[in-house]
Structures are given as C-alpha cells and as structure tokens.
mmCIF file with all atom_site columns, C-alpha atoms in Angstrom:
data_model
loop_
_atom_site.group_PDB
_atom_site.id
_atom_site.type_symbol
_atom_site.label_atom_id
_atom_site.label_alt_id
_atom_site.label_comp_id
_atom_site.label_asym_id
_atom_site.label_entity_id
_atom_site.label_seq_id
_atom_site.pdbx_PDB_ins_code
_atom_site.Cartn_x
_atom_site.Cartn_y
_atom_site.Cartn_z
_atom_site.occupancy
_atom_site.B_iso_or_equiv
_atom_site.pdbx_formal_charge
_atom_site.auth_seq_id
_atom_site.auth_comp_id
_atom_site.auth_asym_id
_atom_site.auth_atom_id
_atom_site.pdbx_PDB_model_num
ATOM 1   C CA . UNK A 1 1   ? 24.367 88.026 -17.759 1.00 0.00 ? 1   UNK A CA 1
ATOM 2   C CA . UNK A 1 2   ? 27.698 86.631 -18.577 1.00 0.00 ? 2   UNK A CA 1
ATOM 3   C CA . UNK A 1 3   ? 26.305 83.363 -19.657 1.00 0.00 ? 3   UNK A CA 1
ATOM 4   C CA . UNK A 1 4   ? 24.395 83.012 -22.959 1.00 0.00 ? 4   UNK A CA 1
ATOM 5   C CA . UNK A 1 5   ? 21.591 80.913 -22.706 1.00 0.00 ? 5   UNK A CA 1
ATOM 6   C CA . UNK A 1 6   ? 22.588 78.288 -25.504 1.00 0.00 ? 6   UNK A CA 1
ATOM 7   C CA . UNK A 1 7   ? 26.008 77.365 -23.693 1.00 0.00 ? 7   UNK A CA 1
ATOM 8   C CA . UNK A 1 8   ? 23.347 76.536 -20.747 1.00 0.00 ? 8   UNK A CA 1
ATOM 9   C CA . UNK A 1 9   ? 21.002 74.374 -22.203 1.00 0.00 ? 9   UNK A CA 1
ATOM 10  C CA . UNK A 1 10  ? 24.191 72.718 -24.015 1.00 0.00 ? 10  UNK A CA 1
ATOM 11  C CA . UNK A 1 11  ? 26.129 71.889 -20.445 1.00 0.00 ? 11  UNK A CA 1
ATOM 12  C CA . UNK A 1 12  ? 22.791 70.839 -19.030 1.00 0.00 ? 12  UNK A CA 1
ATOM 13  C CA . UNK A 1 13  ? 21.875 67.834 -21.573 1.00 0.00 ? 13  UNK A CA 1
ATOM 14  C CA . UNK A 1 14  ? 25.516 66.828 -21.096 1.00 0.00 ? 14  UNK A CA 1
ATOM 15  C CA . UNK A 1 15  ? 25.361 66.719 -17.664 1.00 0.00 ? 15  UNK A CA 1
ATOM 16  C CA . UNK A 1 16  ? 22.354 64.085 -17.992 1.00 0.00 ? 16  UNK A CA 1
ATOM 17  C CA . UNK A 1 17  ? 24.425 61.711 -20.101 1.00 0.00 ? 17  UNK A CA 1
ATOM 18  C CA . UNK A 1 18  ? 27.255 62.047 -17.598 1.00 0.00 ? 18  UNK A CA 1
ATOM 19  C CA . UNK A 1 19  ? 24.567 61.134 -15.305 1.00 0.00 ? 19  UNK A CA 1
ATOM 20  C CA . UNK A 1 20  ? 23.082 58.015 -16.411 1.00 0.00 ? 20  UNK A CA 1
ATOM 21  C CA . UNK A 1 21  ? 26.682 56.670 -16.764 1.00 0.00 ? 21  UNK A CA 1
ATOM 22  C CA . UNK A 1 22  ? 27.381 57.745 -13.590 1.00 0.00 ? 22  UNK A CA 1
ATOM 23  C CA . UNK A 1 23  ? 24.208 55.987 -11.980 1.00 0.00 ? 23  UNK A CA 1
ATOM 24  C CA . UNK A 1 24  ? 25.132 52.559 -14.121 1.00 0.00 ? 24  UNK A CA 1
ATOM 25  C CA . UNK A 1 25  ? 28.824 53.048 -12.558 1.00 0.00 ? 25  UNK A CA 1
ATOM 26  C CA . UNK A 1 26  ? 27.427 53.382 -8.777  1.00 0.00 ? 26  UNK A CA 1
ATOM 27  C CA . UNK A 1 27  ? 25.563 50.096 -9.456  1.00 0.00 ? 27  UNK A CA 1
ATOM 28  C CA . UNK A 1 28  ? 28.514 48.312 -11.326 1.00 0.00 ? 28  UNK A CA 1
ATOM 29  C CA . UNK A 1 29  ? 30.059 47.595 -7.209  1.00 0.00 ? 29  UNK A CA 1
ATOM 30  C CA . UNK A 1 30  ? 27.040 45.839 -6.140  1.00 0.00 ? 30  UNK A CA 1
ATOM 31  C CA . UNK A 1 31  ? 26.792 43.595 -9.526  1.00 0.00 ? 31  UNK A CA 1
ATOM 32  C CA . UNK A 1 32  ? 30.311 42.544 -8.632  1.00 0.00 ? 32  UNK A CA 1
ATOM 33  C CA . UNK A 1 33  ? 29.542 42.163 -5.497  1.00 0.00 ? 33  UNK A CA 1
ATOM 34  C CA . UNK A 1 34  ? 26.192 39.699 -6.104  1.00 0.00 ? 34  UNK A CA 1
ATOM 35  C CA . UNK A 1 35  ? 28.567 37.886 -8.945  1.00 0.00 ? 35  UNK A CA 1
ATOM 36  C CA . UNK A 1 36  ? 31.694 37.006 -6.071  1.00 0.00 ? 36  UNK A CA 1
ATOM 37  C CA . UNK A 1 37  ? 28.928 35.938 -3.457  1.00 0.00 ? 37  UNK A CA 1
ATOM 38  C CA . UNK A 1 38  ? 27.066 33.902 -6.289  1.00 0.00 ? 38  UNK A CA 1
ATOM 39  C CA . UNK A 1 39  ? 30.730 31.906 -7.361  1.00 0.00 ? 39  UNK A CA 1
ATOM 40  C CA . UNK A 1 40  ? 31.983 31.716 -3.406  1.00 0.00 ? 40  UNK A CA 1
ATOM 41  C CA . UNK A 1 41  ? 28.705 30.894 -1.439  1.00 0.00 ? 41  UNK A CA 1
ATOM 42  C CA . UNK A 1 42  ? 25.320 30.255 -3.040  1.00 0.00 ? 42  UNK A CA 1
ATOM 43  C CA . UNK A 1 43  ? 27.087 27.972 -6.207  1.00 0.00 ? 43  UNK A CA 1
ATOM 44  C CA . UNK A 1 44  ? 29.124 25.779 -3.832  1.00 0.00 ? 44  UNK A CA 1
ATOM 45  C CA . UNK A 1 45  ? 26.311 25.220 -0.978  1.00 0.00 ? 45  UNK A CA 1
ATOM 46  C CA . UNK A 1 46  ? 23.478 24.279 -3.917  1.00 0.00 ? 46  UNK A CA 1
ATOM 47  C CA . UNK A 1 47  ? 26.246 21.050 -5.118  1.00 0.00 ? 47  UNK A CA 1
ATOM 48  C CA . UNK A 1 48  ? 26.498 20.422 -1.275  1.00 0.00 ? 48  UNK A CA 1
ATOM 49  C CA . UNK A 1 49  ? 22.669 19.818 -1.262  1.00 0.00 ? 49  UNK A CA 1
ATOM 50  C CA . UNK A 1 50  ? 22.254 18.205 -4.557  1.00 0.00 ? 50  UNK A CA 1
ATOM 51  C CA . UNK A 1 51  ? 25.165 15.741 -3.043  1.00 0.00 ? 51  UNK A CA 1
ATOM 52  C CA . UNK A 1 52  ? 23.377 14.889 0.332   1.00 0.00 ? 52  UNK A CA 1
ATOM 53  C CA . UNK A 1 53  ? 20.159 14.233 -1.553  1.00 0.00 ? 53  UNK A CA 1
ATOM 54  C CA . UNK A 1 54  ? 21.669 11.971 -4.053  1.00 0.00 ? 54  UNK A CA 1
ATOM 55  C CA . UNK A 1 55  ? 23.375 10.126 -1.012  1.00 0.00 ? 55  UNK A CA 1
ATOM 56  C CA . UNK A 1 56  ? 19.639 10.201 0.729   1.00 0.00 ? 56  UNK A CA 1
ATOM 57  C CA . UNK A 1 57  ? 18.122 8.503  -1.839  1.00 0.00 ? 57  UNK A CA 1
ATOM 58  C CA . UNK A 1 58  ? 20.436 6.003  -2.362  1.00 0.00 ? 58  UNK A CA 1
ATOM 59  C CA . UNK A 1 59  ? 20.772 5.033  1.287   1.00 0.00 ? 59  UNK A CA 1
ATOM 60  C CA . UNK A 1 60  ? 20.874 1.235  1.629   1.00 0.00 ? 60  UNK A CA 1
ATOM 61  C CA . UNK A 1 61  ? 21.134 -1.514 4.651   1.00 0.00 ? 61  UNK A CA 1
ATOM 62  C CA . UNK A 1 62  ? 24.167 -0.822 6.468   1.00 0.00 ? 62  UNK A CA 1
ATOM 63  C CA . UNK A 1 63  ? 25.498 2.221  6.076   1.00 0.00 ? 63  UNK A CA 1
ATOM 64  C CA . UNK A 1 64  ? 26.451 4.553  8.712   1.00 0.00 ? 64  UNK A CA 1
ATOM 65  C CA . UNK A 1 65  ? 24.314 7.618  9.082   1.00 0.00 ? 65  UNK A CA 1
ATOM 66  C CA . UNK A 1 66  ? 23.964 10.906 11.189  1.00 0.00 ? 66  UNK A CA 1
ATOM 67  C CA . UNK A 1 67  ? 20.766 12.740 11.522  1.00 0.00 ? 67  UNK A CA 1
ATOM 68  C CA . UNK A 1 68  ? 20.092 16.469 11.741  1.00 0.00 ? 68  UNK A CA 1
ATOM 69  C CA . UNK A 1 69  ? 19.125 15.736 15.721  1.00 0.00 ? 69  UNK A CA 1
ATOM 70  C CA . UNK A 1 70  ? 22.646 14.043 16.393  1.00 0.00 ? 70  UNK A CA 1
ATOM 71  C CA . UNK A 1 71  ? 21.808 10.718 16.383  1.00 0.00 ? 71  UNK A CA 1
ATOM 72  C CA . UNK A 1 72  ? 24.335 8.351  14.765  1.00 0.00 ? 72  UNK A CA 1
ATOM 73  C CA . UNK A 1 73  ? 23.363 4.776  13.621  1.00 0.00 ? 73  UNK A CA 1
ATOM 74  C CA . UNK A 1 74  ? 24.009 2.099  11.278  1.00 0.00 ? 74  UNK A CA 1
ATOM 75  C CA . UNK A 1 75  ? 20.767 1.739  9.192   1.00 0.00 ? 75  UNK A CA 1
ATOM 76  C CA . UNK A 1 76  ? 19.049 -1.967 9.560   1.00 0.00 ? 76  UNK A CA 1
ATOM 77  C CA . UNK A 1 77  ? 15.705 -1.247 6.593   1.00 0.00 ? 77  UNK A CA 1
ATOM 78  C CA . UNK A 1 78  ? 14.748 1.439  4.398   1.00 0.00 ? 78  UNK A CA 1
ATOM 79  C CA . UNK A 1 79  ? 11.792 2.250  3.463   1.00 0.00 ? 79  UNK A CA 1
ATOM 80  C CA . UNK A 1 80  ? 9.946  4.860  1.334   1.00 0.00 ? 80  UNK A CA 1
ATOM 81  C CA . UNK A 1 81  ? 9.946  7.833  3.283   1.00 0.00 ? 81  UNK A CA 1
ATOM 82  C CA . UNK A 1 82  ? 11.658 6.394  6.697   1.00 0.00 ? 82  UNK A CA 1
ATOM 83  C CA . UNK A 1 83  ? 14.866 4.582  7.710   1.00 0.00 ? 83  UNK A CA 1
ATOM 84  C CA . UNK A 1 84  ? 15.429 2.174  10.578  1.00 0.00 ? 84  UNK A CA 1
ATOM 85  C CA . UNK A 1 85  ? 18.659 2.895  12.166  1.00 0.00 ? 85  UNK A CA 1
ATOM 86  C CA . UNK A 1 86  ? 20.073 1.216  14.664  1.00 0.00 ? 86  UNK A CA 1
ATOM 87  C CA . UNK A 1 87  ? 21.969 3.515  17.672  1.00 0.00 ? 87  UNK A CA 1
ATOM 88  C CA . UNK A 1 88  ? 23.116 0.458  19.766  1.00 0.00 ? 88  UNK A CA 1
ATOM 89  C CA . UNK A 1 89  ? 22.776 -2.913 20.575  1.00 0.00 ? 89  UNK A CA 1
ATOM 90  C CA . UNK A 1 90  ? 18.794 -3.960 19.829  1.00 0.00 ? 90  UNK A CA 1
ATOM 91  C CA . UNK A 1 91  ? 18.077 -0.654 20.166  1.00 0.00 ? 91  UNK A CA 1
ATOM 92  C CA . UNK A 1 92  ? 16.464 0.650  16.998  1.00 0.00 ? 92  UNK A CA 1
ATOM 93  C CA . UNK A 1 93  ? 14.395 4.175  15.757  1.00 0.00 ? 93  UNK A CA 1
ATOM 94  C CA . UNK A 1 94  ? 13.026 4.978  12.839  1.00 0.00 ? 94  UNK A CA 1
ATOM 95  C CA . UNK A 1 95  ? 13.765 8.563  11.534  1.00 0.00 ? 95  UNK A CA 1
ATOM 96  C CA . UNK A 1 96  ? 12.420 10.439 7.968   1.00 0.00 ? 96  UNK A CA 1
ATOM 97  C CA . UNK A 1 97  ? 14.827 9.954  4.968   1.00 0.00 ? 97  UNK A CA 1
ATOM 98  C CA . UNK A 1 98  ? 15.055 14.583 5.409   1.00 0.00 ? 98  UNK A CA 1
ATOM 99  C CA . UNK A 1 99  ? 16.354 14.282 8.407   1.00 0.00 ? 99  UNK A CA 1
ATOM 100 C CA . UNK A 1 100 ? 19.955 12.645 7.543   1.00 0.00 ? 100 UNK A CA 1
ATOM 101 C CA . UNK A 1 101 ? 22.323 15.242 7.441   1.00 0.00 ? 101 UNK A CA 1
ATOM 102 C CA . UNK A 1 102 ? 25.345 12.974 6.436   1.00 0.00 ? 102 UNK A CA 1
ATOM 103 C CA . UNK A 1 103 ? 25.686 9.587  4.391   1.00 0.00 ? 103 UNK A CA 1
ATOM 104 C CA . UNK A 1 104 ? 28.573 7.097  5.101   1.00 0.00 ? 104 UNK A CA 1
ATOM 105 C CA . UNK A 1 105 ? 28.717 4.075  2.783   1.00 0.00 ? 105 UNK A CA 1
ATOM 106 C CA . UNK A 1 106 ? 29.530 0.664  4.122   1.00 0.00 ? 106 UNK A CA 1
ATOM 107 C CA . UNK A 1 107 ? 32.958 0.180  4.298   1.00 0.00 ? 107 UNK A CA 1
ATOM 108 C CA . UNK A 1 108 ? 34.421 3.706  4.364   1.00 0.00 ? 108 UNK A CA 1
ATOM 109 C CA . UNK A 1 109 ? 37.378 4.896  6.050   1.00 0.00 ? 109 UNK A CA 1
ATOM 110 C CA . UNK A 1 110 ? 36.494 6.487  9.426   1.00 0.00 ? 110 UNK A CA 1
ATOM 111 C CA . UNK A 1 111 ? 37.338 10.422 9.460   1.00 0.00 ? 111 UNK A CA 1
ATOM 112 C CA . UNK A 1 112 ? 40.305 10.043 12.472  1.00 0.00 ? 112 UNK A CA 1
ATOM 113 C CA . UNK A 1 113 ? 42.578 7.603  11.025  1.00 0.00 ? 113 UNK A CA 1
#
C-alpha cells in the first residue's frame, strides 16, 4: 500500500473536527433565519396584542369600537366581561370585552380626514 496506516488514522480524526464545525455552520442559516423572523414578525405582533388588551380593559362609556364580527358601535355600559354598544339609533347589543378588535377613544380624529 502506498498509504501508511498512521497518516490514515491522522486525516480521519481531522476530518471529524472539520465535521462538527461544518454541521454547527449548516445550522448557523436557520439561527439567522429564526433571529430576523423573531425581530420582523413575532416581536412586533406580541406589542400589537399587549396594545389592544390594554385598550380592552380600559374601554369606557362612549368610545367608538369595532368588533372581530364587523360590527361598529359607540359603547353605552361596560361591564365585567361584556360591553353594550350601541350600532344605531335605540338599537343596542351586547358583545364580550375579546371580541373588540379595535379601540377608539372619545374624541379622536376619524382615520379619512
């Protein structure tokens, strides 16, 4: 054989170091990956929520609210767990606080002007 069997066994247990680091270095792309999607999507949508519950919990008579179902009313009582809004002229429902998907305070500049 042209190849002595110590210069074997000495490029095979470099090989496995050059393979662990290669392995990390494979996985290094989807750690970057996770770490832009974590910054850009998942940070920015968990402050959205912690906003809309804030503004759930401190609905209070009259302001202007949209549910998740489309409805959009001025609110007339709050309660506990529900809210009375009203969606026209003496015409009145009462919906669950988790349902509002937007919170308008009294007052507030309308979007279109």
């Amino acid at each position: 054989m042209l190849i002595s069997p110590a210069y074997a066994q000495a490029a095979g247990g470099a090989g496995s170091a050059n393979g662990a680091l290669g392995g990390f270095l494979g996985l290094a792309p989807l750690f970057l990956i996770f770490i832009v999607f974590y910054f850009l999507m998942i940070r920015p949508q968990q402050a959205r929520v912690r906003k809309l519950q804030a503004a759930v919990a401190a609905v209070k008579k009259g302001d202007s609210v949209v549910t998740a179902g489309g409805l959009v009313g001025k609110v007339t009582r709050v309660e506990d767990a529900f809210v009375e809004v009203e969606i026209a002229p003496n015409t009145r429902v009462r919906v669950v606080k988790a349902t509002l998907a937007e919170v308008t305070p009294l007052g507030s500049k309308p979007a279109n002007d």
